[in-house]
C-alpha positions as protocol buffer text, in pm:
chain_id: "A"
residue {
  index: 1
  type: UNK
  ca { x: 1663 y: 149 z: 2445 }
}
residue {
  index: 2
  type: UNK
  ca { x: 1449 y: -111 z: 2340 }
}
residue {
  index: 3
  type: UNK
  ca { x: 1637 y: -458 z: 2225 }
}
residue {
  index: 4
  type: UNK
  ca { x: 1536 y: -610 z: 1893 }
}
residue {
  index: 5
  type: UNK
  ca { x: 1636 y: -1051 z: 1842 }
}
residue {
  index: 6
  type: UNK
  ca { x: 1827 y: -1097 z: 1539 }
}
residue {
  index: 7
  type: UNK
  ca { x: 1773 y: -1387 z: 1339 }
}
residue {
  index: 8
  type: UNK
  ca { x: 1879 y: -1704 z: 1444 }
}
residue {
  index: 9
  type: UNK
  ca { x: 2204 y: -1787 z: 1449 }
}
residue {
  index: 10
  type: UNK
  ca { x: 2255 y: -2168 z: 1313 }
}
residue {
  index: 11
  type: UNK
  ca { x: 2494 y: -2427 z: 1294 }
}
residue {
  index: 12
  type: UNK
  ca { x: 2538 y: -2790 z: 1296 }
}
residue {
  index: 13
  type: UNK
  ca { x: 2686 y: -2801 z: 1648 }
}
residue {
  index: 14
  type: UNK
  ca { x: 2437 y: -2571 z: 1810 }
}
residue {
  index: 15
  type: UNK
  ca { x: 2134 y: -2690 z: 1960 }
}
residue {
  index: 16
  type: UNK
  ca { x: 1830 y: -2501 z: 1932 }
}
residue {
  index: 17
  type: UNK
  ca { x: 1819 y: -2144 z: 1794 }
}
residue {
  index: 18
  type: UNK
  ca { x: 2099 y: -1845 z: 1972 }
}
residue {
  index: 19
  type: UNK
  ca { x: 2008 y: -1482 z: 1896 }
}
residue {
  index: 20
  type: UNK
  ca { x: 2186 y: -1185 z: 1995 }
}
residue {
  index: 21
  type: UNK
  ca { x: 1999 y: -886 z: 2126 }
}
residue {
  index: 22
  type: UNK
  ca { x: 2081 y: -542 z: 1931 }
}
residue {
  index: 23
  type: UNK
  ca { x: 2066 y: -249 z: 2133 }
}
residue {
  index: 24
  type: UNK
  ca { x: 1752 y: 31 z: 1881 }
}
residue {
  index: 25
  type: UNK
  ca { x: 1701 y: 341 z: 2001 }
}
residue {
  index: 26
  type: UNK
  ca { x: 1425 y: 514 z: 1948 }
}
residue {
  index: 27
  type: UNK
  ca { x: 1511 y: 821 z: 1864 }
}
residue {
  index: 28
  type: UNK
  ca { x: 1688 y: 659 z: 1525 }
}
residue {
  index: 29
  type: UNK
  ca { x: 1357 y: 430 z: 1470 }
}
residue {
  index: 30
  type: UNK
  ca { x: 1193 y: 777 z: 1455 }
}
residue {
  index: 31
  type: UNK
  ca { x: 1419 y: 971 z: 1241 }
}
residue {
  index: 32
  type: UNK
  ca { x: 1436 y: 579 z: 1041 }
}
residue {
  index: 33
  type: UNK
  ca { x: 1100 y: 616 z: 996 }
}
residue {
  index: 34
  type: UNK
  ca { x: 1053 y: 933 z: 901 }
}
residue {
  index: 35
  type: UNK
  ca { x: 1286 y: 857 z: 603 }
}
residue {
  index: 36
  type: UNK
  ca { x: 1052 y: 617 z: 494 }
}
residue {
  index: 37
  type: UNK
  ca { x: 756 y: 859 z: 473 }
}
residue {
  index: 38
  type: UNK
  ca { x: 945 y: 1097 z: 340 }
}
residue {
  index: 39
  type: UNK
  ca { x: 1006 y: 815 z: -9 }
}
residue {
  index: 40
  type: UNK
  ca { x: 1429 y: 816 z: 78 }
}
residue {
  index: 41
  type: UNK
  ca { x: 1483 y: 522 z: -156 }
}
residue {
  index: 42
  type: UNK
  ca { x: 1767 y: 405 z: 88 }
}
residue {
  index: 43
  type: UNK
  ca { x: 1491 y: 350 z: 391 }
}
residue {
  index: 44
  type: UNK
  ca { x: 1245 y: 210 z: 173 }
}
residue {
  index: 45
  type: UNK
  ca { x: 1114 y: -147 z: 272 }
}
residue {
  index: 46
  type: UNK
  ca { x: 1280 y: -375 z: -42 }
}
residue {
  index: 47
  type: UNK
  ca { x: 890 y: -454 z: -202 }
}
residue {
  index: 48
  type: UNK
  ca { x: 868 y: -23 z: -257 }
}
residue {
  index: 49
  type: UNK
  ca { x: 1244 y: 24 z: -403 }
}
residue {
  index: 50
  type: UNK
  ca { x: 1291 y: 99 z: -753 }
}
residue {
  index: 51
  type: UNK
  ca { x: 1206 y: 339 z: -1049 }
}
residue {
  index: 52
  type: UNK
  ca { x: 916 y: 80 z: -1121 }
}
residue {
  index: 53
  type: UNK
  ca { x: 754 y: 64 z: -767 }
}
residue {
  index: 54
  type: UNK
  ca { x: 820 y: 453 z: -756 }
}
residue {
  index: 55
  type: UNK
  ca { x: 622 y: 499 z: -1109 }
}
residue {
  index: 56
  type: UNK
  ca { x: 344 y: 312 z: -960 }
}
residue {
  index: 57
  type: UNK
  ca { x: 309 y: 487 z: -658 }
}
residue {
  index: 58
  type: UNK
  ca { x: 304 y: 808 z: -850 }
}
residue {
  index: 59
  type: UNK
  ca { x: 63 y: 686 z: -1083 }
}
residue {
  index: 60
  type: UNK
  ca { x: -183 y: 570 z: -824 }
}
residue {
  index: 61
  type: UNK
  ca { x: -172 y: 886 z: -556 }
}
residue {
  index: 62
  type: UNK
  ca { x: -189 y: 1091 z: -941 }
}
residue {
  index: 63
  type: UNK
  ca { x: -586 y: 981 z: -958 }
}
residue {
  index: 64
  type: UNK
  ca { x: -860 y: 921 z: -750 }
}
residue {
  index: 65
  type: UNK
  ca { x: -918 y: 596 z: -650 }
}
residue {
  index: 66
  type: UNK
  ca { x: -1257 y: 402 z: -564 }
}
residue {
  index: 67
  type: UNK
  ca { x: -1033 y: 152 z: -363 }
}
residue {
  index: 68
  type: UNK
  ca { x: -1064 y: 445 z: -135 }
}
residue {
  index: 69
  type: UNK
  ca { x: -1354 y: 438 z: -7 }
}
residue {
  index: 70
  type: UNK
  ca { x: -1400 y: 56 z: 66 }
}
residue {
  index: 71
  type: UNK
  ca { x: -1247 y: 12 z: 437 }
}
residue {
  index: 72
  type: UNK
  ca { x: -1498 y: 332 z: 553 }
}
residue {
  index: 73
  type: UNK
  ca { x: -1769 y: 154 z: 309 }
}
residue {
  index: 74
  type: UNK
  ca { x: -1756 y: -165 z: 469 }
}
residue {
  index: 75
  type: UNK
  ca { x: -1762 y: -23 z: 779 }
}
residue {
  index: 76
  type: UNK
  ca { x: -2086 y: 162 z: 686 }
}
residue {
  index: 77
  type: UNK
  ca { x: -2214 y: -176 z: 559 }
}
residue {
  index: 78
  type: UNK
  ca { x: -2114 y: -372 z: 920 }
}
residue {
  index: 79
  type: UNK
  ca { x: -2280 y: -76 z: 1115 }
}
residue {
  index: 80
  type: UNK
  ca { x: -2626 y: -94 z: 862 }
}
residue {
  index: 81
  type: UNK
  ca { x: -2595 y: -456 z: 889 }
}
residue {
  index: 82
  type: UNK
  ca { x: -2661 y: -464 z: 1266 }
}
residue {
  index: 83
  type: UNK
  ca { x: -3026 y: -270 z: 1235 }
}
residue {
  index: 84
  type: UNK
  ca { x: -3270 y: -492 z: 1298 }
}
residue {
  index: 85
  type: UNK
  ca { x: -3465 y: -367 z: 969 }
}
residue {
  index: 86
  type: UNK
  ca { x: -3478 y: -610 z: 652 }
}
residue {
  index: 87
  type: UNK
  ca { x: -3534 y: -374 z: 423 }
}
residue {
  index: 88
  type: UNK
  ca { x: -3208 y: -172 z: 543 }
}
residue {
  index: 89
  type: UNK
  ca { x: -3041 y: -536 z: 585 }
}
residue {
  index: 90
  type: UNK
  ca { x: -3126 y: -599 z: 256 }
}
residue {
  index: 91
  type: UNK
  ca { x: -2994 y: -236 z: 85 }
}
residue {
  index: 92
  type: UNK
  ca { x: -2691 y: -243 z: 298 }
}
residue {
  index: 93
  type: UNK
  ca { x: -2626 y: -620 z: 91 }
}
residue {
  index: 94
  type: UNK
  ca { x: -2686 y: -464 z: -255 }
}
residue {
  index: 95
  type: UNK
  ca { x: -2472 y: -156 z: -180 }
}
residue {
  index: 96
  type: UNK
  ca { x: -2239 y: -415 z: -89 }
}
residue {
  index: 97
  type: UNK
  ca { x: -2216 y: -584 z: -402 }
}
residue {
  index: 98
  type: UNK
  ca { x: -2229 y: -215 z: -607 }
}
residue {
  index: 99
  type: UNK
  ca { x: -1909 y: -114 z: -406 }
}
residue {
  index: 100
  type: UNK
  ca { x: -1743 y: -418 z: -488 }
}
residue {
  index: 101
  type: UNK
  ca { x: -1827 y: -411 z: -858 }
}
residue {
  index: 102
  type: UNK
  ca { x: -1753 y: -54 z: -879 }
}
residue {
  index: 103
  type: UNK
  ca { x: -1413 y: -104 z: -698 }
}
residue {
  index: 104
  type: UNK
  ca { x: -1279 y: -405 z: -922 }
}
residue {
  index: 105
  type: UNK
  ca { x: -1407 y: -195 z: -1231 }
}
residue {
  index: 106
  type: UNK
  ca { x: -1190 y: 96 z: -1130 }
}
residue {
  index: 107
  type: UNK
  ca { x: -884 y: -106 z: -1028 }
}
residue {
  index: 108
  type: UNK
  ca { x: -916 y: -290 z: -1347 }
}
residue {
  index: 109
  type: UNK
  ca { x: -901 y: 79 z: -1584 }
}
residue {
  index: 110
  type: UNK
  ca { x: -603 y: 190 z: -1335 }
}
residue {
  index: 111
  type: UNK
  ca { x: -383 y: -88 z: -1398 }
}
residue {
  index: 112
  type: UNK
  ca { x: -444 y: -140 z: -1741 }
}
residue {
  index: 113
  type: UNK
  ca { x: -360 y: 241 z: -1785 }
}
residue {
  index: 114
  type: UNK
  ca { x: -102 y: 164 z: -1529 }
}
residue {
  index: 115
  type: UNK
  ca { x: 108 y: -91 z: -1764 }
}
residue {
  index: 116
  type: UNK
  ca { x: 44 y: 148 z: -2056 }
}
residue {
  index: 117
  type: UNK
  ca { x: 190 y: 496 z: -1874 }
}
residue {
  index: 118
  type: UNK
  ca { x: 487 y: 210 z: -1740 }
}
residue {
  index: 119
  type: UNK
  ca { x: 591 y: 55 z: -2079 }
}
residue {
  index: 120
  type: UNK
  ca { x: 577 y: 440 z: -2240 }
}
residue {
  index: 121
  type: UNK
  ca { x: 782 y: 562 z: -1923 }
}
residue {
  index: 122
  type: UNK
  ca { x: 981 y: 315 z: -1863 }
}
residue {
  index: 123
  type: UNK
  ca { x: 1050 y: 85 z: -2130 }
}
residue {
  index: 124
  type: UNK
  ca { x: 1355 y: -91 z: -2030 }
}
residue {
  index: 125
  type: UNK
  ca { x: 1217 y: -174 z: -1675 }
}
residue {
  index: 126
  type: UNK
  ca { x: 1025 y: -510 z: -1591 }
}
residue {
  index: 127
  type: UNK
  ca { x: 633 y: -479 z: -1473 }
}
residue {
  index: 128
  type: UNK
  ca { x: 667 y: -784 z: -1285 }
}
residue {
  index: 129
  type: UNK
  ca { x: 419 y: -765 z: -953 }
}
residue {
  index: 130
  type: UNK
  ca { x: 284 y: -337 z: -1018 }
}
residue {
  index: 131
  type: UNK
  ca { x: -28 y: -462 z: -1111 }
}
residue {
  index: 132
  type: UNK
  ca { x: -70 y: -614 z: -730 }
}
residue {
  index: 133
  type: UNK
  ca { x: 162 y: -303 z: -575 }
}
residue {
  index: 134
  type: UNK
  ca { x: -51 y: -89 z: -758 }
}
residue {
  index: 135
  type: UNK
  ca { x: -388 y: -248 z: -629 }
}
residue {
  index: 136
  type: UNK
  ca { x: -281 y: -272 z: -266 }
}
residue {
  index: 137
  type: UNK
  ca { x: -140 y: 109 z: -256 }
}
residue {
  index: 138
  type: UNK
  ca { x: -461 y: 191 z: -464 }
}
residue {
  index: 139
  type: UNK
  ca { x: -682 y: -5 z: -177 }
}
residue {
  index: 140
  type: UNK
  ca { x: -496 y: 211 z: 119 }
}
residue {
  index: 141
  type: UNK
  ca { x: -668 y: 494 z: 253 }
}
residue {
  index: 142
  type: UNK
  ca { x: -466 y: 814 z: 139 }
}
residue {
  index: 143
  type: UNK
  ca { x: -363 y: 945 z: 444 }
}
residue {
  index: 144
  type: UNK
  ca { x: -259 y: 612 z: 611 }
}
residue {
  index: 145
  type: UNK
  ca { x: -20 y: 567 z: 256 }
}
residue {
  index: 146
  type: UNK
  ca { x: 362 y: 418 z: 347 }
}
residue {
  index: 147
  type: UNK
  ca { x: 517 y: 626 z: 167 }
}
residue {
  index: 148
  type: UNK
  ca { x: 331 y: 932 z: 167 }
}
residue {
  index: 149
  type: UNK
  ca { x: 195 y: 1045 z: -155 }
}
residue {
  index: 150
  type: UNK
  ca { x: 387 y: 1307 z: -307 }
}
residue {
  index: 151
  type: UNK
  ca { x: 151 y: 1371 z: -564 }
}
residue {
  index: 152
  type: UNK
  ca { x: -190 y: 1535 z: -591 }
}
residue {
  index: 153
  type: UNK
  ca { x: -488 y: 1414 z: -749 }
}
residue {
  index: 154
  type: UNK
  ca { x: -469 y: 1561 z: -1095 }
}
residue {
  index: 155
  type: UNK
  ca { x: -76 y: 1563 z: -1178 }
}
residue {
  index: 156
  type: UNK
  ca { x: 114 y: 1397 z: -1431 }
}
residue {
  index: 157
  type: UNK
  ca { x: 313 y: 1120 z: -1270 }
}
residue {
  index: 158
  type: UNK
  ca { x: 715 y: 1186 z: -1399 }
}
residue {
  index: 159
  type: UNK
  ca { x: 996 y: 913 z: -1442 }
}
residue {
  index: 160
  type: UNK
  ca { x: 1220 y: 1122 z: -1190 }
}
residue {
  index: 161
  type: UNK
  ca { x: 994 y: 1223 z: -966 }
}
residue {
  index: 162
  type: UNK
  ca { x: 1041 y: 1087 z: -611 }
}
């Protein structure tokens, strides 16, 4: 068992901050967050609930993403920017500045398509914050996605889909 502080309990006539340790097990933390991966709407984190932040999701694991690419591109662009060569200094800058144009350029056509496929799909829902989601999720390496994808590059993202 590992214990876990609650939040604060506070009141006028206590001093300082009291917390109460919960007993978490792992064992549920596992199973917990295995929900999670799995997209159970009910173990969810509140910013991914919802038909709108499940559209999204969809919509961005549906297509390949340049966002990709960037954390192993920058890393290629830290490792090129430690060779003492300022020609390769120099090329590892402009590639720099490509990736980032390219990137922004492609997160710009997927939300914009984004808020399209949304307002067809669902038109009584609110957009409010997918655009960000969207980019973030978009930015994540696939494999390393909370929740995982459930779709494949290539599908058709679907209202009900989970």
């Amino acid at each position: 068992f590992f214990f876990q502080a609650e939040d604060g309990i506070r009141d006028w006539s206590v001093t300082g901050v009291q917390t109460c340790a919960l007993p978490i097990c792992a064992a549920d933390r596992a199973r917990e967050r295995e929900r999670m991966m799995a997209g159970d709407e009910s173990a969810l984190l509140p910013r991914d609930r919802g038909p709108v932040r499940r559209f999204a999701r969809n919509f961005v694991d549906s297509r390949r993403n340049a966002g990709e690419l960037f954390l192993p591109g920058a890393l290629l662009i830290l490792v090129l920017g430690f060779i003492k060569n300022l020609t390769v200094q120099q090329a590892s800058l402009w590639i720099w500045f490509a990736m980032v144009l390219v990137i922004a350029v492609d997160t710009w056509v997927m939300v914009r398509a984004l808020k399209r496929a949304l307002r067809t799909a669902l038109p009584q829902e609110s957009g409010s914050g997918v655009a960000f989601y969207a980019t973030m999720r978009a930015l994540q390496i696939r494999r390393l996605r909370v929740p995982r994808p459930v779709m494949k590059p290539g599908d058709t993202p679907q209202t009900g889909a989970r």
